[in-house]
Amino acid sequence: MTGSSLLRGRWIDDWRPEDESFWRSTGRRVAKRNLWFSVLSEHIGFSIWSMWSVLVLFMPEATYHIDTAGKFFLVSVPTLVGAVLRLPYTMAVAVFGGRNWTIISAGLLLIPTVLAAFVMHPGTSYTTFIVVAVFAGVGGGNFASSMTNINAFFPEKQKGAALGINAGGGNLGVAVVQLIGLLIIATAGTGAPRIILGIYIPLIVVATVCAALFMDNLSSVRNDTGALKEATRDAQTWIISFLYIGTFGSFIGYSFAFGLVLQNQFGRTPLQAAAVTFIGPLLGSLIRPVGGWLSDRIGGTKVTFWNFVAMAVASLICIGASAIESLTIFTIGFVLLFVTSGIGNGSVYKMIPAVFRTKALAATEERGWDQEEALLWARRISGAVIGIAGAIGAFGGLLLNLAFRSSFQATGSGTPAFWSFVAFYAVCFVVTYAVYLRSGTAATDPKTGTRLSYAQV
């Protein structure tokens, strides 16, 4: 089969996930197959996106002549680029098809990996490292296209779990690359960063081939680029995106910064830092599906509200631990931040399709829709919002790393940054309560007669 025929094939024209008989007979099997291979590609994408948070541990200042502020800025660069790329990656699913774009986006991961293999040695200029780190941002874009694609495959009642598994499996890429870095530092020392890159190059090829062989495109989302423009006009898009800054922005920002914070605030060696840094992203990734699962059962808005309260408390623990110079308590607080950010990632993403389903059902009479038309609109818009929220949320990771950079430059400690995080999480739980829990906009499901509101999503 030629490359062009690979990109033309595997289109599904009839896709009705809300039809129970269709779902049981055909849909579930196809959707799950696409989910697992989407997870593979996204997992590797996250690893490449976050690889500079590991590579800086192989760059002692005495050898590479890059100070703490320079390293924080270096790991911030892929965060910024990945955030920017998430919007075009979201639209790419509608233009090319989910399977086709997964093939392309997975293959693009070879560029930053091969480039890093060439430049990772003492004597390379800081500017060159920055340029190569820019290309690592393509790994961050994979998340948006993967989530938009998988959102279209699953029925409403299973979106929370499906999106949680997809995102959690992808987020695990952060922990895995950090664990690999730990093993390499422990066995080969800080002078062997290219081993990491040698491991990932063949894995990228495997993910690309698997996407070509086993994934599908959905005709129902093709050329639906108008959904992104329509989504930007909806206030709910920006409220949810703001909340996602607090959850995903925290997860990716802490993932990139944790090792550097341990080295500079508590004097840990690269090996000592690497021995701990993977734990937070690992737990945050594994628990993300739990956030989606809980939201499917008790409501995403309730989970999101209490989760932001917990994130503020975890930040206060880190502040208290810093004051008494307790590495153990600080690590516990930091790991709690990862766990709560993971739960919040799942709950906020569950809110997206649920909020727009509620809006669609409320507008059926006004717009003259039947229920099938309303749910199709909700799937279109929620897919676009997933991409927008993913992009804006990733900017939170950039802001978090810049906050740490400024904090260490000014005081030699991360405490001022943590106080700013407490304030932000407080704003997030106030917004969640005011917009979704206090009252909410009600609608009646025309099929069941059930009264719906945002407080139930």
CSV table of C-alpha atoms in Angstrom, one decimal, residues 51-234:
chain,number,residue,atom,x,y,z
A,51,MET,CA,11.9,15.6,27.2
A,52,TRP,CA,13.7,18.9,27.9
A,53,SER,CA,12.5,18.7,31.6
A,54,VAL,CA,14.7,15.5,31.6
A,55,LEU,CA,17.5,16.7,29.4
A,56,VAL,CA,18.3,19.7,31.6
A,57,LEU,CA,19.1,17.2,34.4
A,58,PHE,CA,21.9,16.0,32.2
A,59,MET,CA,23.2,19.6,31.9
A,60,PRO,CA,25.3,20.6,35.0
A,61,GLU,CA,25.9,24.3,35.1
A,62,ALA,CA,29.7,23.8,35.4
A,63,THR,CA,29.7,21.9,32.0
A,64,TYR,CA,27.0,23.5,30.0
A,65,HIS,CA,27.2,27.0,31.6
A,66,ILE,CA,23.4,27.4,31.8
A,67,ASP,CA,22.1,28.8,35.1
A,68,THR,CA,18.8,28.0,36.9
A,69,ALA,CA,16.9,30.8,35.2
A,70,GLY,CA,18.2,29.7,31.8
A,71,LYS,CA,17.0,26.1,32.4
A,72,PHE,CA,13.5,27.2,33.6
A,73,PHE,CA,13.3,29.3,30.4
A,74,LEU,CA,14.5,26.4,28.3
A,75,VAL,CA,11.9,24.0,29.6
A,76,SER,CA,9.2,26.7,29.1
A,77,VAL,CA,9.9,27.0,25.3
A,78,PRO,CA,8.3,23.7,24.3
A,79,THR,CA,5.3,24.5,26.6
A,80,LEU,CA,4.7,27.7,24.7
A,81,VAL,CA,5.0,26.2,21.3
A,82,GLY,CA,2.9,23.2,22.2
A,83,ALA,CA,0.2,25.5,23.4
A,84,VAL,CA,0.2,27.5,20.2
A,85,LEU,CA,0.1,24.4,18.0
A,86,ARG,CA,-3.0,22.9,19.8
A,87,LEU,CA,-5.4,25.1,17.8
A,88,PRO,CA,-4.2,24.2,14.3
A,89,TYR,CA,-3.9,20.6,15.5
A,90,THR,CA,-7.5,20.6,16.5
A,91,MET,CA,-8.6,21.9,13.1
A,92,ALA,CA,-6.4,19.4,11.4
A,93,VAL,CA,-8.7,16.5,12.5
A,94,ALA,CA,-11.6,18.1,10.6
A,95,VAL,CA,-9.4,18.8,7.5
A,96,PHE,CA,-7.4,15.6,7.2
A,97,GLY,CA,-9.3,13.0,9.4
A,98,GLY,CA,-8.4,11.7,12.8
A,99,ARG,CA,-6.4,8.7,11.6
A,100,ASN,CA,-4.6,10.6,8.8
A,101,TRP,CA,-3.6,13.4,11.1
A,102,THR,CA,-2.4,10.9,13.8
A,103,ILE,CA,0.0,9.5,11.1
A,104,ILE,CA,1.3,12.9,10.3
A,105,SER,CA,1.6,14.2,13.8
A,106,ALA,CA,3.3,11.1,15.1
A,107,GLY,CA,5.8,11.2,12.3
A,108,LEU,CA,6.6,14.8,13.0
A,109,LEU,CA,7.9,13.8,16.4
A,110,LEU,CA,11.1,12.5,14.7
A,111,ILE,CA,12.2,16.0,14.0
A,112,PRO,CA,12.8,17.3,17.6
A,113,THR,CA,14.1,13.9,18.6
A,114,VAL,CA,16.7,13.6,15.9
A,115,LEU,CA,17.8,17.2,16.3
A,116,ALA,CA,18.3,16.8,20.0
A,117,ALA,CA,20.5,13.8,19.4
A,118,PHE,CA,22.8,16.0,17.3
A,119,VAL,CA,23.1,18.9,19.7
A,120,MET,CA,23.1,17.3,23.2
A,121,HIS,CA,26.7,17.8,24.1
A,122,PRO,CA,28.8,20.4,25.9
A,123,GLY,CA,29.8,23.4,23.8
A,124,THR,CA,26.5,23.7,22.0
A,125,SER,CA,25.3,27.3,22.3
A,126,TYR,CA,22.3,28.2,24.4
A,127,THR,CA,20.6,29.7,21.3
A,128,THR,CA,20.9,26.3,19.6
A,129,PHE,CA,19.3,24.5,22.5
A,130,ILE,CA,16.4,27.0,22.5
A,131,VAL,CA,15.8,26.5,18.7
A,132,VAL,CA,15.8,22.7,19.1
A,133,ALA,CA,13.5,23.0,22.1
A,134,VAL,CA,11.1,24.9,19.9
A,135,PHE,CA,10.6,21.8,17.7
A,136,ALA,CA,9.8,19.7,20.8
A,137,GLY,CA,6.6,21.7,21.0
A,138,VAL,CA,5.0,19.5,18.3
A,139,GLY,CA,4.6,16.9,20.9
A,140,GLY,CA,2.2,19.2,22.8
A,141,GLY,CA,0.0,19.6,19.8
A,142,ASN,CA,-0.8,15.9,19.6
A,143,PHE,CA,-3.0,16.1,22.7
A,144,ALA,CA,-5.5,18.5,21.1
A,145,SER,CA,-6.0,16.5,17.9
A,146,SER,CA,-6.1,13.2,19.8
A,147,MET,CA,-8.8,14.4,22.2
A,148,THR,CA,-10.9,16.0,19.5
A,149,ASN,CA,-10.7,12.8,17.5
A,150,ILE,CA,-11.6,10.5,20.3
A,151,ASN,CA,-14.4,12.8,21.5
A,152,ALA,CA,-16.3,12.0,18.2
A,153,PHE,CA,-16.0,8.3,18.6
A,154,PHE,CA,-17.8,7.8,22.0
A,155,PRO,CA,-21.4,8.4,23.2
A,156,GLU,CA,-22.1,11.1,25.7
A,157,LYS,CA,-22.4,8.7,28.7
A,158,GLN,CA,-18.9,7.3,28.1
A,159,LYS,CA,-17.1,10.4,27.1
A,160,GLY,CA,-15.8,11.2,30.6
A,161,ALA,CA,-14.1,7.8,30.9
A,162,ALA,CA,-12.9,7.6,27.3
A,163,LEU,CA,-11.4,11.1,27.3
A,164,GLY,CA,-9.9,10.4,30.7
A,165,ILE,CA,-8.2,7.2,29.5
A,166,ASN,CA,-7.0,8.9,26.3
A,167,ALA,CA,-5.6,11.9,28.2
A,168,GLY,CA,-4.3,9.9,31.1
A,169,GLY,CA,-2.5,7.5,28.9
A,170,GLY,CA,-1.0,10.4,27.0
A,171,ASN,CA,0.0,12.3,30.2
A,172,LEU,CA,1.9,9.1,31.3
A,173,GLY,CA,4.4,10.0,28.7
A,174,VAL,CA,5.7,12.7,31.0
A,175,ALA,CA,6.3,10.2,33.8
A,176,VAL,CA,7.8,7.5,31.5
A,177,VAL,CA,10.4,9.8,29.9
A,178,GLN,CA,11.4,11.0,33.4
A,179,LEU,CA,11.7,7.4,34.7
A,180,ILE,CA,13.8,6.5,31.7
A,181,GLY,CA,16.0,9.6,32.4
A,182,LEU,CA,16.4,8.4,36.0
A,183,LEU,CA,17.5,4.9,34.9
A,184,ILE,CA,20.0,6.4,32.5
A,185,ILE,CA,21.5,8.8,35.1
A,186,ALA,CA,21.7,6.0,37.6
A,187,THR,CA,23.4,3.6,35.2
A,188,ALA,CA,25.3,5.6,32.6
A,189,GLY,CA,25.6,9.0,34.4
A,190,THR,CA,24.7,12.5,33.3
A,191,GLY,CA,27.0,12.2,30.2
A,192,ALA,CA,24.7,10.0,28.3
A,193,PRO,CA,21.5,11.9,27.3
A,194,ARG,CA,21.5,10.5,23.8
A,195,ILE,CA,20.4,7.1,25.1
A,196,ILE,CA,16.9,8.7,25.8
A,197,LEU,CA,16.7,9.8,22.2
A,198,GLY,CA,17.8,6.5,20.8
A,199,ILE,CA,15.0,4.8,22.7
A,200,TYR,CA,12.3,7.1,21.4
A,201,ILE,CA,13.2,7.3,17.7
A,202,PRO,CA,12.1,3.6,17.0
A,203,LEU,CA,9.0,4.1,19.2
A,204,ILE,CA,7.9,7.0,17.1
A,205,VAL,CA,8.2,4.9,14.0
A,206,VAL,CA,6.1,2.1,15.6
A,207,ALA,CA,3.3,4.6,16.7
A,208,THR,CA,3.2,6.1,13.2
A,209,VAL,CA,2.8,2.7,11.5
A,210,CYS,CA,0.2,1.5,14.0
A,211,ALA,CA,-1.9,4.6,13.4
A,212,ALA,CA,-1.8,3.9,9.6
A,213,LEU,CA,-2.8,0.2,10.1
A,214,PHE,CA,-5.3,0.3,12.8
A,215,MET,CA,-7.1,3.7,13.1
A,216,ASP,CA,-10.0,5.2,11.3
A,217,ASN,CA,-11.3,8.6,10.0
A,218,LEU,CA,-14.9,9.7,10.7
A,219,SER,CA,-16.6,11.5,7.8
A,220,SER,CA,-19.0,13.3,10.2
A,221,VAL,CA,-16.1,15.5,11.4
A,222,ARG,CA,-14.5,16.1,8.1
A,223,ASN,CA,-14.2,19.7,6.9
A,224,ASP,CA,-16.0,20.9,10.0
A,225,THR,CA,-13.6,23.8,10.6
A,226,GLY,CA,-16.5,26.2,11.2
A,227,ALA,CA,-17.0,24.6,14.6
A,228,LEU,CA,-13.9,26.3,15.9
A,229,LYS,CA,-15.1,29.7,14.9
A,230,GLU,CA,-18.5,29.1,16.4
A,231,ALA,CA,-17.0,27.8,19.6
A,232,THR,CA,-15.0,31.0,20.1
A,233,ARG,CA,-18.2,33.0,20.2
A,234,ASP,CA,-19.6,31.0,23.1
